[in-house]
């Protein structure tokens, strides 16, 4: 018999590193989710920018079932067809020539940072080992990735952290010029910062970062764990920044919720992860890769990608309309369906207050830091769901404002 579990069970048996919502969702279909009580929600979060094709997408369910009946796992002592097909697709569709598979964004970044160090070591010697990344950036929760990440709170109490890492203000090229040197092996950036508050890199900045990397023989690593796989309206956001990185990491939407990640690199750079230098037990397993292949096939179509841009407009219009009535945002920004709405100074620190009321009204939304509401719905969310979602959101706004005033 299945044991009855409730939200209270979490507090009894789980490590308290999360503070999950009061509800427990049990089923999802498209952009709708139902909880244990049968209450229905519209999903403007998609996990955290993960379920880009919504919940229980029929093609993905079929793909998973089919692969589950064939082969789950082999180890990397052998390769497998889904991994080879997915790698072929990713290299055909991007700047990259080579792929390494992992299971999470942090692991893909770990591989990227190790590759950057190793490439510099191979070509320029051990002194060239510094990594520069940006304040507010997020690259995952392993010790290396929280160290490269630009939010000190994530490494507090876990020191000693890996060394040789510097942080620079995002979109501040003068500061980067003062930090970069012949000792720099890589500059790591999100083309649009996600967790840091939904902040796009400006084009001129991205171009100059690329030039500085070239000047100092440093690799440019793009963390597209959040921005990738159609989220911004192109398969990867770098296509819109006008610069091409040397290394790119992808996860989140790549498996639509099934754990899979990829680190991609140019031929010359990839050579430095020579036989025996890096590995992963699960990385590149046939289950994950077959699902990711189906995800890429569906998303990398004109229909889905142009739909992202159309939905972007719908979201911005709806947020603008609500803002005209309730004056809660000072900025609405983002790319594609990675949208941030920054609350006014009067509401500073209150972004998360909107979440609980939204859930009460039957809507999932996210925050990105204390002042930004974040919207990362499915890329194929029906427009009717968007409309209804914003009706619920407006009711949540009214309740939240009443609460704050009280
Ligand atoms: C979510 C995220 C990560 C971490 O991915 P995990 O799968 O949680 O390890 C890394 N970088 C960015 C930009 C992210 O948004």
CSV table of C-alpha atoms and ligand atoms in Angstrom, one decimal:
chain,number,residue,atom,x,y,z
A,1,UNK,CA,0.0,0.0,0.0
A,2,UNK,CA,1.2,3.5,-0.8
A,3,UNK,CA,1.7,5.5,2.4
A,4,UNK,CA,-0.1,8.8,2.8
A,5,UNK,CA,2.2,11.8,2.6
A,6,UNK,CA,1.5,15.4,3.1
A,7,UNK,CA,3.5,18.7,3.2
A,8,UNK,CA,4.1,18.0,6.9
A,9,UNK,CA,6.1,14.9,6.0
A,10,UNK,CA,8.6,17.2,4.4
A,11,UNK,CA,9.5,18.8,7.7
A,12,UNK,CA,9.9,15.3,9.3
A,13,UNK,CA,12.1,13.6,6.7
A,14,UNK,CA,13.7,16.1,4.4
A,15,UNK,CA,16.9,18.1,4.8
A,16,UNK,CA,15.5,21.6,5.4
A,17,UNK,CA,17.4,23.2,2.5
A,18,UNK,CA,14.2,24.0,0.7
A,19,UNK,CA,11.0,25.7,2.0
A,20,UNK,CA,8.4,24.2,-0.4
A,21,UNK,CA,5.0,25.7,-0.9
A,22,UNK,CA,2.1,24.4,1.2
A,23,UNK,CA,0.5,22.5,-1.8
A,24,UNK,CA,1.7,19.2,-3.3
A,25,UNK,CA,1.1,19.0,-7.1
A,26,UNK,CA,0.3,15.5,-8.3
A,27,UNK,CA,-0.4,15.8,-12.0
A,28,UNK,CA,0.2,18.2,-14.9
A,29,UNK,CA,-1.0,18.6,-18.4
A,30,UNK,CA,0.3,21.3,-20.7
A,31,UNK,CA,0.3,24.5,-18.6
A,32,UNK,CA,-2.1,23.2,-16.0
A,33,UNK,CA,-1.3,21.4,-12.8
A,34,UNK,CA,-3.4,19.8,-10.1
A,35,UNK,CA,-2.6,19.3,-6.4
A,36,UNK,CA,-3.5,16.6,-3.9
A,37,UNK,CA,-6.8,18.4,-3.2
A,38,UNK,CA,-7.7,18.5,-6.9
A,39,UNK,CA,-7.2,22.3,-7.1
A,40,UNK,CA,-6.0,23.4,-10.5
A,41,UNK,CA,-3.2,25.9,-11.3
A,42,UNK,CA,-1.9,27.6,-14.4
A,43,UNK,CA,1.9,27.3,-14.6
A,44,UNK,CA,3.8,30.5,-15.5
A,45,UNK,CA,6.9,29.0,-13.9
A,46,UNK,CA,7.6,25.7,-15.7
A,47,UNK,CA,9.6,24.4,-12.8
A,48,UNK,CA,12.2,27.0,-13.0
A,49,UNK,CA,12.3,27.5,-16.8
A,50,UNK,CA,12.5,23.7,-17.2
A,51,UNK,CA,9.2,22.3,-18.6
A,52,UNK,CA,9.5,24.3,-21.9
A,53,UNK,CA,7.0,22.0,-23.5
A,54,UNK,CA,4.6,21.9,-20.6
A,55,UNK,CA,3.7,18.9,-18.5
A,56,UNK,CA,3.1,15.4,-19.9
A,57,UNK,CA,3.8,16.4,-23.5
A,58,UNK,CA,2.4,13.4,-25.5
A,59,UNK,CA,5.5,13.1,-27.8
A,60,UNK,CA,7.8,13.2,-24.8
A,61,UNK,CA,5.8,10.6,-22.9
A,62,UNK,CA,5.8,8.3,-25.9
A,63,UNK,CA,9.5,8.8,-26.4
A,64,UNK,CA,10.2,8.0,-22.8
A,65,UNK,CA,8.0,4.9,-22.8
A,66,UNK,CA,9.6,3.6,-25.9
A,67,UNK,CA,13.2,4.1,-24.7
A,68,UNK,CA,12.3,2.7,-21.2
A,69,UNK,CA,11.3,-0.5,-22.9
A,70,UNK,CA,14.6,-0.7,-24.8
A,71,UNK,CA,17.6,0.4,-22.7
A,72,UNK,CA,18.1,2.5,-19.7
A,73,UNK,CA,21.8,2.5,-19.0
A,74,UNK,CA,25.1,1.3,-20.2
A,75,UNK,CA,27.9,3.4,-18.6
A,76,UNK,CA,30.3,5.3,-20.7
A,77,UNK,CA,32.4,2.2,-21.3
A,78,UNK,CA,30.0,2.0,-24.2
A,79,UNK,CA,28.3,4.7,-26.2
A,80,UNK,CA,24.6,4.6,-27.2
A,81,UNK,CA,22.5,5.7,-30.1
A,82,UNK,CA,20.4,8.4,-28.4
A,83,UNK,CA,23.6,10.1,-27.1
A,84,UNK,CA,25.2,10.1,-30.5
A,85,UNK,CA,22.1,11.4,-32.3
A,86,UNK,CA,21.6,14.1,-29.7
A,87,UNK,CA,25.3,15.2,-29.9
A,88,UNK,CA,25.0,15.2,-33.7
A,89,UNK,CA,22.0,17.5,-33.5
A,90,UNK,CA,23.5,19.9,-31.1
A,91,UNK,CA,26.7,20.2,-33.1
A,92,UNK,CA,24.7,20.7,-36.3
A,93,UNK,CA,22.5,23.4,-34.8
A,94,UNK,CA,25.2,25.4,-32.9
A,95,UNK,CA,28.7,26.7,-33.1
A,96,UNK,CA,29.9,23.7,-31.2
A,97,UNK,CA,31.8,20.7,-32.6
A,98,UNK,CA,31.9,18.5,-29.5
A,99,UNK,CA,29.6,17.7,-26.7
A,100,UNK,CA,30.0,16.3,-23.2
A,101,UNK,CA,26.8,15.1,-21.4
A,102,UNK,CA,26.1,15.6,-17.7
A,103,UNK,CA,23.0,15.5,-15.5
A,104,UNK,CA,22.5,19.0,-14.3
A,105,UNK,CA,23.4,22.6,-15.0
A,106,UNK,CA,25.9,22.7,-12.2
A,107,UNK,CA,27.6,19.6,-13.6
A,108,UNK,CA,27.7,21.0,-17.1
A,109,UNK,CA,29.3,24.2,-15.7
A,110,UNK,CA,31.7,22.1,-13.6
A,111,UNK,CA,32.8,20.4,-16.9
A,112,UNK,CA,33.1,23.8,-18.6
A,113,UNK,CA,35.2,25.4,-15.9
A,114,UNK,CA,37.5,22.3,-15.7
A,115,UNK,CA,37.8,22.4,-19.4
A,116,UNK,CA,38.8,26.1,-19.3
A,117,UNK,CA,41.5,25.4,-16.7
A,118,UNK,CA,42.8,22.4,-18.6
A,119,UNK,CA,42.8,24.1,-22.0
A,120,UNK,CA,44.9,27.0,-20.6
A,121,UNK,CA,47.1,24.5,-18.8
A,122,UNK,CA,47.7,22.5,-22.0
A,123,UNK,CA,48.4,25.6,-24.1
A,124,UNK,CA,49.8,28.3,-21.8
A,125,UNK,CA,50.9,26.5,-18.6
A,126,UNK,CA,49.6,26.4,-15.0
A,127,UNK,CA,49.8,30.1,-14.3
A,128,UNK,CA,46.9,30.9,-16.6
A,129,UNK,CA,44.1,29.7,-14.3
A,130,UNK,CA,41.9,32.6,-13.4
A,131,UNK,CA,38.2,32.6,-14.1
A,132,UNK,CA,36.3,35.8,-14.2
A,133,UNK,CA,32.6,35.8,-13.8
A,134,UNK,CA,29.9,38.4,-12.9
A,135,UNK,CA,28.2,39.6,-9.7
A,136,UNK,CA,24.7,38.2,-9.3
A,137,UNK,CA,25.5,35.4,-11.7
A,138,UNK,CA,24.3,31.9,-10.9
A,139,UNK,CA,26.0,28.8,-12.1
A,140,UNK,CA,24.9,26.0,-9.8
A,141,UNK,CA,25.4,24.7,-6.3
A,142,UNK,CA,28.5,22.5,-6.4
A,143,UNK,CA,31.5,24.1,-4.6
A,144,UNK,CA,33.2,25.2,-7.8
A,145,UNK,CA,30.0,26.6,-9.3
A,146,UNK,CA,29.0,28.5,-6.2
A,147,UNK,CA,32.5,29.9,-6.1
A,148,UNK,CA,32.4,31.1,-9.7
A,149,UNK,CA,28.8,32.3,-9.2
A,150,UNK,CA,28.5,35.9,-8.2
A,151,UNK,CA,26.2,35.5,-5.1
A,152,UNK,CA,28.4,35.1,-2.0
A,153,UNK,CA,25.4,33.9,0.1
A,154,UNK,CA,25.6,30.6,-1.7
A,155,UNK,CA,29.2,29.9,-0.6
A,156,UNK,CA,29.0,31.3,2.9
A,157,UNK,CA,30.0,28.7,5.4
A,158,UNK,CA,31.3,26.3,2.8
A,159,UNK,CA,34.8,27.7,2.6
A,160,UNK,CA,37.6,27.1,1.8
A,161,UNK,CA,36.3,27.7,-1.7
A,162,UNK,CA,38.4,27.0,-4.9
A,163,UNK,CA,40.7,30.0,-5.6
A,164,UNK,CA,41.6,31.8,-8.8
A,165,UNK,CA,38.2,33.3,-9.3
A,166,UNK,CA,37.4,37.0,-9.8
A,167,UNK,CA,34.0,38.8,-10.0
A,168,UNK,CA,33.1,41.8,-12.2
A,169,UNK,CA,30.1,44.0,-12.5
A,170,UNK,CA,27.8,42.8,-15.3
A,171,UNK,CA,27.6,45.1,-18.3
A,172,UNK,CA,30.6,47.0,-17.0
A,173,UNK,CA,33.3,46.6,-19.6
A,174,UNK,CA,35.7,49.1,-17.9
A,175,UNK,CA,35.8,46.9,-14.8
A,176,UNK,CA,36.4,43.8,-16.9
A,177,UNK,CA,39.3,45.5,-18.6
A,178,UNK,CA,40.8,46.2,-15.2
A,179,UNK,CA,40.4,42.5,-14.1
A,180,UNK,CA,41.3,40.5,-17.2
A,181,UNK,CA,45.0,39.6,-17.8
A,182,UNK,CA,47.2,37.0,-19.3
A,183,UNK,CA,46.4,34.9,-16.2
A,184,UNK,CA,42.7,34.8,-17.2
A,185,UNK,CA,41.7,31.4,-18.6
A,186,UNK,CA,38.0,32.1,-19.0
A,187,UNK,CA,35.3,34.7,-18.7
A,188,UNK,CA,32.0,33.0,-17.7
A,189,UNK,CA,28.7,34.7,-18.4
A,190,UNK,CA,25.0,34.2,-18.7
A,191,UNK,CA,23.9,36.0,-21.9
A,192,UNK,CA,20.9,37.0,-19.8
A,193,UNK,CA,21.2,36.7,-16.1
A,194,UNK,CA,18.3,34.6,-14.8
A,195,UNK,CA,18.5,34.1,-11.0
A,196,UNK,CA,20.3,37.4,-10.7
A,197,UNK,CA,17.1,39.4,-11.7
A,198,UNK,CA,16.5,38.7,-15.4
A,199,UNK,CA,19.1,41.1,-16.8
A,200,UNK,CA,20.2,40.9,-20.4
A,201,UNK,CA,23.8,41.6,-21.4
A,202,UNK,CA,23.8,44.6,-23.6
A,203,UNK,CA,25.0,43.8,-27.1
A,204,UNK,CA,28.0,46.2,-27.1
A,205,UNK,CA,29.2,44.7,-23.8
A,206,UNK,CA,28.9,41.1,-25.1
A,207,UNK,CA,30.9,42.1,-28.2
A,208,UNK,CA,33.6,43.7,-26.1
A,209,UNK,CA,33.8,40.7,-23.8
A,210,UNK,CA,34.4,38.5,-26.8
A,211,UNK,CA,37.2,40.9,-28.0
A,212,UNK,CA,38.9,41.0,-24.6
A,213,UNK,CA,38.8,37.2,-24.4
A,214,UNK,CA,40.5,37.0,-27.8
A,215,UNK,CA,43.1,39.6,-26.9
A,216,UNK,CA,44.0,37.7,-23.7
A,217,UNK,CA,43.6,34.1,-25.1
A,218,UNK,CA,40.8,33.5,-22.6
A,219,UNK,CA,37.9,31.3,-23.4
A,220,UNK,CA,34.4,32.8,-23.4
A,221,UNK,CA,32.0,30.4,-21.6
A,222,UNK,CA,28.3,31.1,-22.0
A,223,UNK,CA,26.1,29.6,-19.3
A,224,UNK,CA,22.8,29.0,-21.2
A,225,UNK,CA,21.4,26.6,-18.6
A,226,UNK,CA,18.4,28.9,-18.2
A,227,UNK,CA,18.4,30.9,-21.5
A,228,UNK,CA,18.9,27.9,-23.8
A,229,UNK,CA,16.7,25.6,-25.7
A,230,UNK,CA,14.3,28.1,-27.2
A,231,UNK,CA,13.7,30.1,-24.0
A,232,UNK,CA,14.6,33.5,-25.6
A,233,UNK,CA,13.1,32.8,-29.1
A,234,UNK,CA,16.2,31.3,-30.7
A,235,UNK,CA,17.6,27.8,-29.9
A,236,UNK,CA,20.3,29.5,-27.9
A,237,UNK,CA,20.4,33.1,-26.8
A,238,UNK,CA,24.0,33.6,-28.1
A,239,UNK,CA,22.5,33.7,-31.6
A,240,UNK,CA,20.9,37.0,-30.5
A,241,UNK,CA,23.9,38.5,-28.7
A,242,UNK,CA,25.9,38.7,-31.9
A,243,UNK,CA,28.9,36.9,-30.3
A,244,UNK,CA,29.8,33.2,-30.4
A,245,UNK,CA,31.3,31.6,-27.2
A,246,UNK,CA,34.0,28.9,-27.2
A,247,UNK,CA,32.1,26.8,-24.6
A,248,UNK,CA,28.3,26.7,-23.9
A,249,UNK,CA,26.4,24.9,-21.2
A,250,UNK,CA,22.8,23.8,-21.5
A,251,UNK,CA,20.4,22.0,-19.1
A,252,UNK,CA,17.0,22.9,-17.6
A,253,UNK,CA,14.7,22.8,-20.6
A,254,UNK,CA,16.9,20.3,-22.5
A,255,UNK,CA,15.2,17.4,-20.8
A,256,UNK,CA,11.9,19.2,-20.1
A,257,UNK,CA,12.2,17.9,-16.5
A,258,UNK,CA,14.2,14.7,-17.1
A,259,UNK,CA,17.7,15.3,-15.8
A,260,UNK,CA,20.1,16.0,-18.6
A,261,UNK,CA,22.8,18.6,-19.4
A,262,UNK,CA,25.3,19.3,-22.1
A,263,UNK,CA,28.6,21.1,-22.3
A,264,UNK,CA,29.4,22.1,-25.8
A,265,UNK,CA,32.7,23.3,-27.2
A,266,UNK,CA,34.7,24.0,-30.4
A,267,UNK,CA,36.9,21.2,-31.7
A,268,UNK,CA,40.2,22.8,-30.6
A,269,UNK,CA,39.1,23.5,-27.1
A,270,UNK,CA,37.3,20.2,-26.6
A,271,UNK,CA,40.6,18.3,-27.2
A,272,UNK,CA,41.7,19.3,-23.7
A,273,UNK,CA,39.2,17.0,-22.2
A,274,UNK,CA,41.3,14.1,-23.4
A,275,UNK,CA,40.7,10.4,-22.5
A,276,UNK,CA,40.4,10.0,-18.7
A,277,UNK,CA,40.3,13.7,-17.8
A,278,UNK,CA,36.6,13.9,-16.9
A,279,UNK,CA,33.5,11.7,-16.7
A,280,UNK,CA,30.1,11.0,-15.3
A,281,UNK,CA,28.3,7.7,-14.5
A,282,UNK,CA,24.9,8.9,-15.8
A,283,UNK,CA,26.0,11.6,-18.2
A,284,UNK,CA,24.8,10.7,-21.7
A,285,UNK,CA,22.5,7.8,-20.7
A,286,UNK,CA,20.1,6.7,-23.3
A,287,UNK,CA,16.9,7.6,-21.4
A,288,UNK,CA,18.0,11.3,-20.9
A,289,UNK,CA,19.4,11.6,-24.4
A,290,UNK,CA,16.3,10.2,-26.2
A,291,UNK,CA,14.1,12.6,-24.4
A,292,UNK,CA,16.4,15.6,-25.0
A,293,UNK,CA,16.5,14.7,-28.7
A,294,UNK,CA,12.7,14.8,-28.9
A,295,UNK,CA,12.7,18.1,-27.0
A,296,UNK,CA,15.2,19.7,-29.5
A,297,UNK,CA,13.2,18.3,-32.5
A,298,UNK,CA,10.0,20.0,-31.2
A,299,UNK,CA,11.5,23.2,-30.0
A,300,UNK,CA,13.9,24.0,-32.9
A,301,UNK,CA,11.1,24.7,-35.3
A,302,UNK,CA,9.9,28.0,-36.7
A,303,UNK,CA,6.5,27.3,-35.3
A,304,UNK,CA,7.7,27.0,-31.6
A,305,UNK,CA,10.4,29.7,-31.8
A,306,UNK,CA,8.2,32.3,-33.5
A,307,UNK,CA,5.5,31.4,-31.0
A,308,UNK,CA,7.9,32.4,-28.2
A,309,UNK,CA,8.3,35.9,-29.6
A,310,UNK,CA,4.5,36.2,-30.0
A,311,UNK,CA,3.9,35.1,-26.4
A,312,UNK,CA,6.6,37.5,-25.2
A,313,UNK,CA,4.5,40.4,-26.6
A,314,UNK,CA,1.4,39.0,-24.9
A,315,UNK,CA,3.1,38.7,-21.6
A,316,UNK,CA,4.6,42.2,-21.7
A,317,UNK,CA,1.3,43.7,-22.8
A,318,UNK,CA,-0.6,41.9,-19.9
A,319,UNK,CA,2.1,43.0,-17.4
A,320,UNK,CA,2.0,46.6,-18.7
A,321,UNK,CA,-1.8,46.7,-18.4
A,322,UNK,CA,-1.8,45.4,-14.9
A,323,UNK,CA,1.0,47.9,-14.0
A,324,UNK,CA,-1.0,50.8,-15.4
A,325,UNK,CA,-3.8,50.0,-13.0
A,326,UNK,CA,-1.8,49.0,-9.9
A,327,UNK,CA,1.6,50.7,-10.3
A,328,UNK,CA,3.6,47.8,-9.0
A,329,UNK,CA,6.5,47.6,-11.4
A,330,UNK,CA,9.3,50.0,-12.3
A,331,UNK,CA,10.7,47.8,-15.1
A,332,UNK,CA,9.4,45.0,-17.3
A,333,UNK,CA,12.2,43.3,-19.2
A,334,UNK,CA,13.6,40.1,-20.6
A,335,UNK,CA,13.9,38.0,-23.8
A,336,UNK,CA,11.4,35.6,-25.2
A,337,UNK,CA,9.7,33.8,-22.3
A,338,UNK,CA,12.3,34.7,-19.7
A,339,UNK,CA,10.6,37.8,-18.4
A,340,UNK,CA,11.3,39.8,-15.3
A,341,UNK,CA,9.1,42.5,-13.7
A,342,UNK,CA,11.0,44.6,-11.1
A,343,UNK,CA,8.8,46.0,-8.3
A,344,UNK,CA,8.8,49.7,-7.5
A,345,UNK,CA,11.0,51.0,-4.7
A,346,UNK,CA,8.0,51.2,-2.5
A,347,UNK,CA,7.6,47.5,-2.8
A,348,UNK,CA,11.3,46.7,-2.6
A,349,UNK,CA,11.9,43.3,-1.0
A,350,UNK,CA,8.2,42.2,-1.5
A,351,UNK,CA,8.5,40.3,-4.8
A,352,UNK,CA,8.0,37.0,-3.0
A,353,UNK,CA,4.8,38.2,-1.3
A,354,UNK,CA,3.1,37.9,-4.7
A,355,UNK,CA,3.9,34.2,-4.9
A,356,UNK,CA,1.7,32.9,-2.1
A,357,UNK,CA,-1.3,34.9,-3.2
A,358,UNK,CA,-0.8,33.8,-6.8
A,359,UNK,CA,-0.8,30.2,-5.7
A,360,UNK,CA,-4.1,30.8,-3.7
A,361,UNK,CA,-5.6,32.2,-6.9
A,362,UNK,CA,-4.3,29.2,-8.9
A,363,UNK,CA,-1.2,30.4,-10.5
A,364,UNK,CA,2.5,29.6,-10.3
A,365,UNK,CA,5.0,32.4,-10.8
A,366,UNK,CA,8.6,32.8,-9.7
A,367,UNK,CA,10.9,35.5,-8.2
A,368,UNK,CA,14.5,36.3,-9.3
A,369,UNK,CA,15.9,37.9,-6.2
A,370,UNK,CA,14.0,40.1,-3.7
A,371,UNK,CA,12.7,42.6,-6.2
A,372,UNK,CA,11.9,40.8,-9.4
A,373,UNK,CA,8.9,38.7,-10.3
A,374,UNK,CA,9.9,36.1,-13.0
A,375,UNK,CA,7.8,34.5,-15.6
A,376,UNK,CA,9.2,31.4,-17.4
A,377,UNK,CA,6.1,29.5,-18.7
A,378,UNK,CA,6.1,26.7,-21.3
A,379,UNK,CA,7.1,27.9,-24.7
A,380,UNK,CA,3.9,26.5,-26.1
A,381,UNK,CA,1.5,27.7,-23.4
A,382,UNK,CA,-1.9,28.3,-25.0
A,383,UNK,CA,-2.9,32.0,-25.2
A,384,UNK,CA,-6.1,31.2,-23.4
A,385,UNK,CA,-4.0,30.0,-20.4
A,386,UNK,CA,-2.0,33.2,-20.5
A,387,UNK,CA,-5.2,35.3,-20.5
A,388,UNK,CA,-6.7,33.3,-17.6
A,389,UNK,CA,-3.4,33.2,-15.8
A,390,UNK,CA,-3.2,37.0,-15.8
A,391,UNK,CA,-6.8,37.3,-14.5
A,392,UNK,CA,-5.6,35.2,-11.6
A,393,UNK,CA,-2.4,37.2,-11.3
A,394,UNK,CA,-4.4,40.5,-11.1
A,395,UNK,CA,-6.5,39.1,-8.2
A,396,UNK,CA,-3.3,38.1,-6.5
A,397,UNK,CA,-1.8,41.6,-7.0
A,398,UNK,CA,-4.9,43.2,-5.4
A,399,UNK,CA,-4.6,40.8,-2.4
A,400,UNK,CA,-0.9,41.3,-2.0
A,401,UNK,CA,-1.2,45.1,-2.1
A,402,UNK,CA,-3.9,45.0,0.5
A,403,UNK,CA,-1.7,42.8,2.7
A,404,UNK,CA,1.3,45.0,2.4
A,405,UNK,CA,-0.8,48.1,3.3
A,406,UNK,CA,-2.3,46.4,6.3
B,1,LIG,C1,19.6,26.7,-12.9
B,1,LIG,C2,20.9,27.2,-13.3
B,1,LIG,C3,22.1,26.5,-13.1
B,1,LIG,C4,22.1,25.2,-12.2
B,1,LIG,O1,21.5,24.1,-12.8
B,1,LIG,P1,21.2,22.9,-11.9
B,1,LIG,O2,20.6,21.9,-12.9
B,1,LIG,O3,20.3,23.3,-10.8
B,1,LIG,O4,22.5,22.4,-11.4
B,1,LIG,C5,23.3,27.0,-13.6
B,1,LIG,N1,23.3,28.1,-14.4
B,1,LIG,C6,22.2,28.8,-14.6
B,1,LIG,C7,22.2,30.0,-15.5
B,1,LIG,C8,20.9,28.4,-14.1
B,1,LIG,O5,19.8,29.1,-14.3
